[in-house]
Tab-separated table of N, CA and C and ligand atoms in Angstrom:
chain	number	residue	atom	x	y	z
A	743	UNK	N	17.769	-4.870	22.336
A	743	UNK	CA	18.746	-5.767	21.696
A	743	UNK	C	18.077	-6.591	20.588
A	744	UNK	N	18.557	-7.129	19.234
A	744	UNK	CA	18.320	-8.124	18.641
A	744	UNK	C	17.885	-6.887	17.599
A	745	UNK	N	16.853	-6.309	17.808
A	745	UNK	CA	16.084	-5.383	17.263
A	745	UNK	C	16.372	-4.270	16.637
A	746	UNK	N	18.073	-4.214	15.890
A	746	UNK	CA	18.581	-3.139	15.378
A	746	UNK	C	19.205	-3.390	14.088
A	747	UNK	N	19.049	-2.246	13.127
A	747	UNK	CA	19.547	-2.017	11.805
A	747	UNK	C	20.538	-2.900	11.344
A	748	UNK	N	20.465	-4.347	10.158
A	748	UNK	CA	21.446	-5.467	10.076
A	748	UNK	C	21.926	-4.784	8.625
A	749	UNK	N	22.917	-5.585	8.208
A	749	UNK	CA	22.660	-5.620	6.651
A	749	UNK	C	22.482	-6.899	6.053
A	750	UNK	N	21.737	-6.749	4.981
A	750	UNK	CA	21.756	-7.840	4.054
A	750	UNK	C	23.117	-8.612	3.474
A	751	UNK	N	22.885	-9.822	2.980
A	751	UNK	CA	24.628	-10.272	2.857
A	751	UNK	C	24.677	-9.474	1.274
A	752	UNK	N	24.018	-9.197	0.397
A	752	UNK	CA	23.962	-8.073	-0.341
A	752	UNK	C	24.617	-6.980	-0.210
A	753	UNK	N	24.926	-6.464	1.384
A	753	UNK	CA	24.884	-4.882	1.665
A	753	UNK	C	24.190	-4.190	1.143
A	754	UNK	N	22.505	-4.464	1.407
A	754	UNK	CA	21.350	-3.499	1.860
A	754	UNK	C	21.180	-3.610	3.093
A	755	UNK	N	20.509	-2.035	3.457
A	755	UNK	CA	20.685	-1.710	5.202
A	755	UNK	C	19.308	-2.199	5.327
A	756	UNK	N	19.245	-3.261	6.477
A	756	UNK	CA	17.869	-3.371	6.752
A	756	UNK	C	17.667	-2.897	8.000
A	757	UNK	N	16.194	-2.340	8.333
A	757	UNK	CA	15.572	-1.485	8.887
A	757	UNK	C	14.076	-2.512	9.622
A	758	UNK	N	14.241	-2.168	11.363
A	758	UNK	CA	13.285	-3.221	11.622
A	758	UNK	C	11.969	-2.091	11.519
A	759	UNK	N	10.805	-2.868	11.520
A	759	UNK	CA	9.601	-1.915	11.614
A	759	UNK	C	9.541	-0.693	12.345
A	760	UNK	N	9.896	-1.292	13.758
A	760	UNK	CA	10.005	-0.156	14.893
A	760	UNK	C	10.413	1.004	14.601
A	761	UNK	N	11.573	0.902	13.758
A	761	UNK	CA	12.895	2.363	13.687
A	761	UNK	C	12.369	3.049	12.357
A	762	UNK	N	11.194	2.087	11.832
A	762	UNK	CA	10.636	2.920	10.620
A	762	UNK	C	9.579	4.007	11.314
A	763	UNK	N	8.857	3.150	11.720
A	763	UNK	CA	7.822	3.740	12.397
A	763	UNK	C	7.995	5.191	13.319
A	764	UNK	N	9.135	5.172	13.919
A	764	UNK	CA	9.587	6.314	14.548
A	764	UNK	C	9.786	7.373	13.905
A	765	UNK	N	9.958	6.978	12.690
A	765	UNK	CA	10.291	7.906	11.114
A	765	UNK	C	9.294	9.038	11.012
A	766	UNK	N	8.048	9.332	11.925
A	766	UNK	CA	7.044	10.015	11.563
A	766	UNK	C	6.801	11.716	11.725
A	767	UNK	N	7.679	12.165	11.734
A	767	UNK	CA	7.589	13.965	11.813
A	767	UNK	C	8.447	14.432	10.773
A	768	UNK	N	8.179	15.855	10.690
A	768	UNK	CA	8.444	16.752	10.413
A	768	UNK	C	10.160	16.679	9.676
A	769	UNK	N	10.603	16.546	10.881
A	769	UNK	CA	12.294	16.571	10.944
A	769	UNK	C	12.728	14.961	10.544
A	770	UNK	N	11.970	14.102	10.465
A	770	UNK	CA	12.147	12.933	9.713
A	770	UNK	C	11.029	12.049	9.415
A	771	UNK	N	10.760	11.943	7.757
A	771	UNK	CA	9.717	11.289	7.497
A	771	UNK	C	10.097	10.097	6.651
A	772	UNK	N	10.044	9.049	6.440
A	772	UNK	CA	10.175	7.397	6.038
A	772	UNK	C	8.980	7.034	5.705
A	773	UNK	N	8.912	6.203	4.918
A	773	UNK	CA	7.683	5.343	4.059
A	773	UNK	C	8.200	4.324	3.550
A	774	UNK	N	7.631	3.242	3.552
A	774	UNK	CA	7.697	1.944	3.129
A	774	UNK	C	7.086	2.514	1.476
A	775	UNK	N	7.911	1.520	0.396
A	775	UNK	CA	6.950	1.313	-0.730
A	775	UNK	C	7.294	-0.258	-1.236
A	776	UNK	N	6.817	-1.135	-1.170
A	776	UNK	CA	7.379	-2.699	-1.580
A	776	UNK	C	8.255	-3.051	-0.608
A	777	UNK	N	8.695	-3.154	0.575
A	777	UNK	CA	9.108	-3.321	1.422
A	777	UNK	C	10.634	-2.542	1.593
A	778	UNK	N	10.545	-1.593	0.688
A	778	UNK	CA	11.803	-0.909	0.479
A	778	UNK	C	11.456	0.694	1.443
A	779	UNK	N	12.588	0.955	2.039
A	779	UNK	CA	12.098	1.926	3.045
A	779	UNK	C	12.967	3.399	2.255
A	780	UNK	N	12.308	4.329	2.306
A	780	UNK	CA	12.243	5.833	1.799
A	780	UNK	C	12.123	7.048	2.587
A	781	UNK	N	13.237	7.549	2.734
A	781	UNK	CA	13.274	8.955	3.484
A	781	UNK	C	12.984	9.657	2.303
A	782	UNK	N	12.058	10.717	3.055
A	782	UNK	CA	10.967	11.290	1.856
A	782	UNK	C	11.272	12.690	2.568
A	783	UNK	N	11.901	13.079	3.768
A	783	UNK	CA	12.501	14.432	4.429
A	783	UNK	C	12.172	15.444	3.663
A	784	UNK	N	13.234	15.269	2.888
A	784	UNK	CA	13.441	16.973	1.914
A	784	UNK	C	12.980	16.920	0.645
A	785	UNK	N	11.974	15.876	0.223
A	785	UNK	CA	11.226	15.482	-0.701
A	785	UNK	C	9.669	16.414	-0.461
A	786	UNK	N	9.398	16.195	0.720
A	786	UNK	CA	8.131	16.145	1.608
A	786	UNK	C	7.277	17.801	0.415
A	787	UNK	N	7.766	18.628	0.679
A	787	UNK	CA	7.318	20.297	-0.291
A	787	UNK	C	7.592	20.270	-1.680
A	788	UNK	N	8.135	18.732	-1.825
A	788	UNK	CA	8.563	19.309	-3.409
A	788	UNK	C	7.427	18.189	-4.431
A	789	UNK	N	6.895	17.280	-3.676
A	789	UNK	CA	6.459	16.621	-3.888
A	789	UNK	C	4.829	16.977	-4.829
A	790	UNK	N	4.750	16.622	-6.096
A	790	UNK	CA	3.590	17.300	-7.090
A	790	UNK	C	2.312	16.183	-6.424
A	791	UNK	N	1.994	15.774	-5.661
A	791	UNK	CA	0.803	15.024	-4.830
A	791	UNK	C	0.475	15.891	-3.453
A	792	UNK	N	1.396	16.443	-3.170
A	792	UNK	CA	1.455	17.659	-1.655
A	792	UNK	C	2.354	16.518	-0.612
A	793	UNK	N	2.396	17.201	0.013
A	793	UNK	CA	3.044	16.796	1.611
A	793	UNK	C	2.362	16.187	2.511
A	794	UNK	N	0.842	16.988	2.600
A	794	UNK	CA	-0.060	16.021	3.393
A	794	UNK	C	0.052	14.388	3.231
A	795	UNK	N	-0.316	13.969	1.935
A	795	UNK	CA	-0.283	12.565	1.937
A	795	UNK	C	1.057	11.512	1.929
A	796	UNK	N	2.109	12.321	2.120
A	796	UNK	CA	3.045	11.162	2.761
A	796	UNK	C	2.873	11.225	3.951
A	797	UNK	N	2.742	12.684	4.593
A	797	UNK	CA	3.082	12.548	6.149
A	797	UNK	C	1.467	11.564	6.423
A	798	UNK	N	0.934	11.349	6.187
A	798	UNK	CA	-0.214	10.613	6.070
A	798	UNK	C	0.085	8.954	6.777
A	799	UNK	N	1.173	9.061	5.372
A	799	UNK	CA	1.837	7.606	5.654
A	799	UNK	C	3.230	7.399	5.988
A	800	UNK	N	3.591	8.437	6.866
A	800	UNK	CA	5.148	8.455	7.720
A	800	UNK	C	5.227	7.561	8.476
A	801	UNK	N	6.124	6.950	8.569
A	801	UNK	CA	6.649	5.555	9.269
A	801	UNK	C	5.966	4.351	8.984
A	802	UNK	N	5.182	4.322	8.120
A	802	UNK	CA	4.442	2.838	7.423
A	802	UNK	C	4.737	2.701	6.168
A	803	UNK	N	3.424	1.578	5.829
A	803	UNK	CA	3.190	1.318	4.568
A	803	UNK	C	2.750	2.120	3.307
A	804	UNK	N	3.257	2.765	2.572
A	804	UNK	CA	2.666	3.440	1.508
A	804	UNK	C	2.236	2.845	0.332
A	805	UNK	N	2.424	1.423	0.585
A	805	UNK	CA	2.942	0.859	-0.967
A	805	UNK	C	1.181	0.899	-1.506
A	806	UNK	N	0.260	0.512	-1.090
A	806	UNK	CA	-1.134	1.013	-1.838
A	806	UNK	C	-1.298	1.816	-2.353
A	807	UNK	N	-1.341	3.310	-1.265
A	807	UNK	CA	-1.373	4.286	-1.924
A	807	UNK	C	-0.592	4.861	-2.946
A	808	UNK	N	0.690	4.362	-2.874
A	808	UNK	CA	1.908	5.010	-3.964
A	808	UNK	C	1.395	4.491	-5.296
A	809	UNK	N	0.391	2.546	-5.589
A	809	UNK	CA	0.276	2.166	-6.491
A	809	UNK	C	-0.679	2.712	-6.923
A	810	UNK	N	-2.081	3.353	-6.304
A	810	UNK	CA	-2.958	3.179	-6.200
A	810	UNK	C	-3.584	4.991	-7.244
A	811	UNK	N	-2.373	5.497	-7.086
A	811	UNK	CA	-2.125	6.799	-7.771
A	811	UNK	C	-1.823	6.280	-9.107
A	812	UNK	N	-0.777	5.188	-9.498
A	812	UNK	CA	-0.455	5.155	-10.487
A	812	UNK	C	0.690	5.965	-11.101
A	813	UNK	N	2.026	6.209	-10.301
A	813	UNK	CA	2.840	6.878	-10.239
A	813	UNK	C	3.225	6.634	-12.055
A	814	UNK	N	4.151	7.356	-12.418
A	814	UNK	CA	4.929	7.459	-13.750
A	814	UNK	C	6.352	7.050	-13.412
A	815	UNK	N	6.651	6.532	-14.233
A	815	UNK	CA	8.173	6.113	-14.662
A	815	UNK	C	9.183	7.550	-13.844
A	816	UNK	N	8.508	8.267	-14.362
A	816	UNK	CA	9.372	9.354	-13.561
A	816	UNK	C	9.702	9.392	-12.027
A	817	UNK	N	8.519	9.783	-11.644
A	817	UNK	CA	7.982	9.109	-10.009
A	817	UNK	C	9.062	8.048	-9.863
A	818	UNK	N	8.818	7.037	-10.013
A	818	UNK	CA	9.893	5.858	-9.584
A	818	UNK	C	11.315	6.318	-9.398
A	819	UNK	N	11.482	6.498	-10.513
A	819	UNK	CA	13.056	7.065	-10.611
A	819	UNK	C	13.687	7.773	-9.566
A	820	UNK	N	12.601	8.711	-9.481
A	820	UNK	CA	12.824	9.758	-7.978
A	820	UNK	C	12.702	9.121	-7.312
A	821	UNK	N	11.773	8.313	-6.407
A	821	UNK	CA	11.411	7.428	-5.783
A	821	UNK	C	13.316	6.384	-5.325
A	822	UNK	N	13.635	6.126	-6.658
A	822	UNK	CA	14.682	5.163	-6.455
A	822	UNK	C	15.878	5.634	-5.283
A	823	UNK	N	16.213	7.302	-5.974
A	823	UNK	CA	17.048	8.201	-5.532
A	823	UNK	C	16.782	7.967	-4.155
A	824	UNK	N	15.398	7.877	-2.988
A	824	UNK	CA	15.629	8.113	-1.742
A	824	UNK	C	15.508	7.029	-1.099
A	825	UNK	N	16.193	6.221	-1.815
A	825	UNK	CA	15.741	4.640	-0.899
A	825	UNK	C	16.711	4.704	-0.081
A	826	UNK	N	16.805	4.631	1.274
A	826	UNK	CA	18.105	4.010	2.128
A	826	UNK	C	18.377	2.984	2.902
A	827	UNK	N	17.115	1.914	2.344
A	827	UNK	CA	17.639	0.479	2.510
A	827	UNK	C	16.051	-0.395	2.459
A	828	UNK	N	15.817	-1.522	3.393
A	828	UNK	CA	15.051	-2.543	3.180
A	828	UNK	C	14.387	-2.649	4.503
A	829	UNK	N	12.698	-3.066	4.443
A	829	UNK	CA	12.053	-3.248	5.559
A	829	UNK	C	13.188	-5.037	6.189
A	830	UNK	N	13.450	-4.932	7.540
A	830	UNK	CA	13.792	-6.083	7.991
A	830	UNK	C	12.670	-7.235	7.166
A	831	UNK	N	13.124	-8.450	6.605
A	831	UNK	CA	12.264	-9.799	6.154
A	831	UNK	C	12.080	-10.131	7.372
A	832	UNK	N	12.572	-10.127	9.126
A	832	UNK	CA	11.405	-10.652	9.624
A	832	UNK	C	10.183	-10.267	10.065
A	833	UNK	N	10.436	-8.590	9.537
A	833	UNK	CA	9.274	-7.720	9.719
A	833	UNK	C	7.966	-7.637	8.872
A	834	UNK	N	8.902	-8.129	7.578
A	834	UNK	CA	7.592	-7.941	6.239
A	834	UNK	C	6.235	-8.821	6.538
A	835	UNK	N	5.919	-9.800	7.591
A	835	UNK	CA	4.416	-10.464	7.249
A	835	UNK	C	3.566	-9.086	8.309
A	836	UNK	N	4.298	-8.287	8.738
A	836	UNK	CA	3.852	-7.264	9.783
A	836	UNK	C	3.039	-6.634	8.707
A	837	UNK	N	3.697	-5.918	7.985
A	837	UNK	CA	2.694	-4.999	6.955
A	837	UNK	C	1.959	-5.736	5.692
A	838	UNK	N	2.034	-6.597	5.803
A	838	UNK	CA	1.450	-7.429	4.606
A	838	UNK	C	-0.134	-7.484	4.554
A	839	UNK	N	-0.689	-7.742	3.729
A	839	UNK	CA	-2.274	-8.209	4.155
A	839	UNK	C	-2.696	-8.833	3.526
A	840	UNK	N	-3.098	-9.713	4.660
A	840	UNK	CA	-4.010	-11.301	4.051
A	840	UNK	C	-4.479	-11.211	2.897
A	841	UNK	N	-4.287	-12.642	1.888
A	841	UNK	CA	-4.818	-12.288	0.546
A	841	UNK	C	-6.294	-12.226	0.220
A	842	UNK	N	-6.811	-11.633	-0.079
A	842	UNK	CA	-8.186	-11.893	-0.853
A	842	UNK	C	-8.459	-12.874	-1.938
A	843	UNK	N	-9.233	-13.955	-1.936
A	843	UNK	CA	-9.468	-14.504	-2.990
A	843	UNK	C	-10.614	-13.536	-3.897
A	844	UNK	N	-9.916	-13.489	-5.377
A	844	UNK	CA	-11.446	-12.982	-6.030
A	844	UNK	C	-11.744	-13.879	-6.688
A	845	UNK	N	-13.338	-14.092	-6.392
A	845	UNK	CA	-14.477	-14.492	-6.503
A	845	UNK	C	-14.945	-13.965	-8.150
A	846	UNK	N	-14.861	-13.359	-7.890
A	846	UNK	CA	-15.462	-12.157	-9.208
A	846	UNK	C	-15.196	-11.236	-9.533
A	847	UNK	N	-14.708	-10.736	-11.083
A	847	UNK	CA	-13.740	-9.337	-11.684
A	847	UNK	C	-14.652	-8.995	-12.497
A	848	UNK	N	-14.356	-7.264	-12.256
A	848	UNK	CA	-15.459	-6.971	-13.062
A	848	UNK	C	-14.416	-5.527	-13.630
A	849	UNK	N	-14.364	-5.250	-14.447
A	849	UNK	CA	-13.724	-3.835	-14.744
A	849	UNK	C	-13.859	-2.950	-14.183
A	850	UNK	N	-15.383	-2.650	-13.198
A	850	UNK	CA	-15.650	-1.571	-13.072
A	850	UNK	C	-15.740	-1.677	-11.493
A	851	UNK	N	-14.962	-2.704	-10.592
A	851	UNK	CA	-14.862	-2.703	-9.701
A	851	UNK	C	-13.198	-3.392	-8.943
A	852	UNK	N	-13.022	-3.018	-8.184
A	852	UNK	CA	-11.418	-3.600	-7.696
A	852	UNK	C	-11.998	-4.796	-6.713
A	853	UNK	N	-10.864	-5.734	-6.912
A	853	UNK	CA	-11.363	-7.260	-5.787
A	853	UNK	C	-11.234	-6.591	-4.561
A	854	UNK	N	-12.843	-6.545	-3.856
A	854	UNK	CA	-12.369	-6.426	-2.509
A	854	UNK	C	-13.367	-7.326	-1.793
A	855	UNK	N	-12.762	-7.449	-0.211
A	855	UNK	CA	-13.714	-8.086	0.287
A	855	UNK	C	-15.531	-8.267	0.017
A	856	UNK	N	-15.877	-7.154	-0.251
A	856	UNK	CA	-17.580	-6.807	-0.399
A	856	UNK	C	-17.935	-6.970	-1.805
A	857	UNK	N	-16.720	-6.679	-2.111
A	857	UNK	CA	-17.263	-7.404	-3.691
A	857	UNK	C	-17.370	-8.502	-4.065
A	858	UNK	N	-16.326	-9.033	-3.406
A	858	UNK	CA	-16.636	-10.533	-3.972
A	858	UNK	C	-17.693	-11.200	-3.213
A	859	UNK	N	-18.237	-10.923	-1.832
A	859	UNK	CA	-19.431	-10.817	-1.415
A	859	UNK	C	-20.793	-10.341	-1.768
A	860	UNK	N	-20.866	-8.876	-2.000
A	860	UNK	CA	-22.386	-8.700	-2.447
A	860	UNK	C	-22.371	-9.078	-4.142
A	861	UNK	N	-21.561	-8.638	-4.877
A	861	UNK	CA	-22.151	-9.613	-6.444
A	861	UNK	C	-22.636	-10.496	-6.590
A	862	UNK	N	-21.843	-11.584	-6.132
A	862	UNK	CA	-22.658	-12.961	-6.001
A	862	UNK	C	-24.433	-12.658	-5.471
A	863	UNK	N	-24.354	-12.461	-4.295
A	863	UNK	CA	-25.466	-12.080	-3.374
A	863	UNK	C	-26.711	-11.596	-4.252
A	864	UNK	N	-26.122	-10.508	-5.358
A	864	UNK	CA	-27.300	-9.495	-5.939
A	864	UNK	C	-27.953	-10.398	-7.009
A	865	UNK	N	-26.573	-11.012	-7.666
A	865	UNK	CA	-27.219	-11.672	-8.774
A	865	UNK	C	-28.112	-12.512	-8.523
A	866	UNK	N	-27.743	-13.303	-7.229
A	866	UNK	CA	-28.661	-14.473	-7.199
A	866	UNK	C	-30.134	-13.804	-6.576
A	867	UNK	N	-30.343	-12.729	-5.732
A	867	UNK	CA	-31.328	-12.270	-5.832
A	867	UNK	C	-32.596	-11.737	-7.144
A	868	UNK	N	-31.448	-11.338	-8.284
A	868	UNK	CA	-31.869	-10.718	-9.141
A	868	UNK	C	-32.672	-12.528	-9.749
A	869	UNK	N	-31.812	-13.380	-10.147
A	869	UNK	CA	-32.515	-14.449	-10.724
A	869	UNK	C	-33.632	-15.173	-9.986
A	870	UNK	N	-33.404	-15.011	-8.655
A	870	UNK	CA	-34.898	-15.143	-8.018
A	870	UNK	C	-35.415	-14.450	-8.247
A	871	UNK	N	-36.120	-13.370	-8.086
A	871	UNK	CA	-37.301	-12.312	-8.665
A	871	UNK	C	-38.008	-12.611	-9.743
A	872	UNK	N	-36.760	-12.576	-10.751
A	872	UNK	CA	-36.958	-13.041	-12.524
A	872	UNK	C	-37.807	-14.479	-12.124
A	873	UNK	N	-37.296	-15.373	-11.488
A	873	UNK	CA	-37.963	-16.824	-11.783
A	873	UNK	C	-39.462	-16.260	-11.189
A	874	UNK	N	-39.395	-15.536	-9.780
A	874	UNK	CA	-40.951	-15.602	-9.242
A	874	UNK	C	-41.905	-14.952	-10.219
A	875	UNK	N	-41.381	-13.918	-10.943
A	875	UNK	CA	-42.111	-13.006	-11.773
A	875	UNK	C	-42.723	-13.793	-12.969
A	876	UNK	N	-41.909	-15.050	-13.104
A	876	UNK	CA	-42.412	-16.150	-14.049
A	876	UNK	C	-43.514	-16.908	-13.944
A	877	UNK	N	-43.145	-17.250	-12.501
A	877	UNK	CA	-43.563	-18.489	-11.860
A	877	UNK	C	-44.998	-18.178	-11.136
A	878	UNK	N	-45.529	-16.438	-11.149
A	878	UNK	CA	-46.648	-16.232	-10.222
A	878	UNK	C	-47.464	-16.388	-10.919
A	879	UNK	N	-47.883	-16.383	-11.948
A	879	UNK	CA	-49.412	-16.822	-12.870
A	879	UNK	C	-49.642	-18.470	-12.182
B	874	LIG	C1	9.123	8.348	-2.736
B	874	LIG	C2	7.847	8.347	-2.952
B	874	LIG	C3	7.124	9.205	-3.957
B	874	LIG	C4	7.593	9.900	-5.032
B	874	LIG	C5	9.017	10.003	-5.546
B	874	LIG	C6	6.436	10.553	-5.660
B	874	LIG	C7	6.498	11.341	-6.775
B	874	LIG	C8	5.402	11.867	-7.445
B	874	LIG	C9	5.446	12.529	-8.714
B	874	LIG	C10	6.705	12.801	-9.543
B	874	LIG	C11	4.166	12.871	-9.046
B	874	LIG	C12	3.673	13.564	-10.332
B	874	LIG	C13	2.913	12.577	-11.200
B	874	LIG	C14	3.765	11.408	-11.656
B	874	LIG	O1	4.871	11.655	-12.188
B	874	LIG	O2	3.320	10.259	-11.497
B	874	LIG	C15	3.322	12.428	-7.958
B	874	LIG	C16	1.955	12.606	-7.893
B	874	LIG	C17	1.161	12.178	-6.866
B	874	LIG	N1	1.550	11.478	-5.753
B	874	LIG	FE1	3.430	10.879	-5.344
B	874	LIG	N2	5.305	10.245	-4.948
B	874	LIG	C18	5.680	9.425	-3.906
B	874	LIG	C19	4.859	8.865	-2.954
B	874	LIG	C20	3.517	9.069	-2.873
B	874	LIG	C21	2.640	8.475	-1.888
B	874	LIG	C22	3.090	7.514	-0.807
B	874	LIG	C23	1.390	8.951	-2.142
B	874	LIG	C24	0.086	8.693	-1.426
B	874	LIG	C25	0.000	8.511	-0.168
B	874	LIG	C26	1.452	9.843	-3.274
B	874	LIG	C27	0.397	10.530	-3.810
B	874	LIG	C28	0.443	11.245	-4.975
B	874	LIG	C29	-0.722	11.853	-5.593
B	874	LIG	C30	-2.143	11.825	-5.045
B	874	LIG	C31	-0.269	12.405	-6.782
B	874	LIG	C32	-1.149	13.017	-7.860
B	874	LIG	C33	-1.144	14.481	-7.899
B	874	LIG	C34	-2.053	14.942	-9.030
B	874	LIG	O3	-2.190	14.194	-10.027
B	874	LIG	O4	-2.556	16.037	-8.909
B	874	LIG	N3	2.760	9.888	-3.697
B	874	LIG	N4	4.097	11.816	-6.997
């Protein structure tokens, strides 16, 4: 009870985590992308990335990986076509993830935890060395 398909006062169908999650085979596959939920079913073979990597992410979160490709305008569009409604809002802090503060951007690296950890770390190693290498005469 409590725990079943509402709608938005919008009329979008919202969808609690649970009933996404169940979403995961063959005969029915669902993916989250932005908290918007996607039957990807009869998508699954036609799909120019393969099939493996949704069923990858059947009944969850895709939204990383979907960004993380860098889909095209096109992509989306299609994408739009299989939406059939909205992760429940009291579900969304479920898939969310804690923010990262960055510390430090670098082009040639994405903010992640270890980065914004070992950079700091190296540099300041590196300017110790430099000072001792000064400082040993
Ligand atoms: C409803 C959801 C999705 C749609 C409509 C979709 C559609 C597409 C389309 C049209 C392309 C061709 C390139 C482009 O136009 O950007 C593509 C490529 C690709 N997709 Fe998706 N995609 C979806 C979800 C995902 C997800 C969740 C993943 C990862 C888990 C993924 C992984 C990939 C990869 C790796 C490629 C690149 C293939 C290559 O460049 O050889 N896609 N997708």
């Amino acid at each position: 009870m409590g725990e079943k398909a509402e709608k938005s006062p919008d009329g979008v169908k919202y969808f609690r985590l649970s009933e996404i999650e169940a979403q995961n085979s063959f005969k029915s596959t669902w993916i989250i992308i932005h908290n918007k939920v996607y039957d990807v079913t009869k998508f699954l073979d036609e799909h120019p990335g393969g099939e493996e990597v949704l069923r990858e992410q059947a009944g969850g979160n895709a939204t990383e990986s979907f960004e993380d490709v860098g889909h095209s305008t096109d992509a989306r569009e299609m994408a739009a076509s299989m939406m059939i409604g909205e992760l429940h809002p009291d579900d969304r802090h479920k898939i969310s993830k804690p923010v990262v503060t960055c510390l430090v951007t670098s082009p040639f690296l994405s903010c992640s935890w270890w980065s914004t950890l070992i950079l700091p770390t190296l540099a300041a190693a590196i300017v110790t060395l430099i000072y001792r290498i000064y400082t040993a005469e």
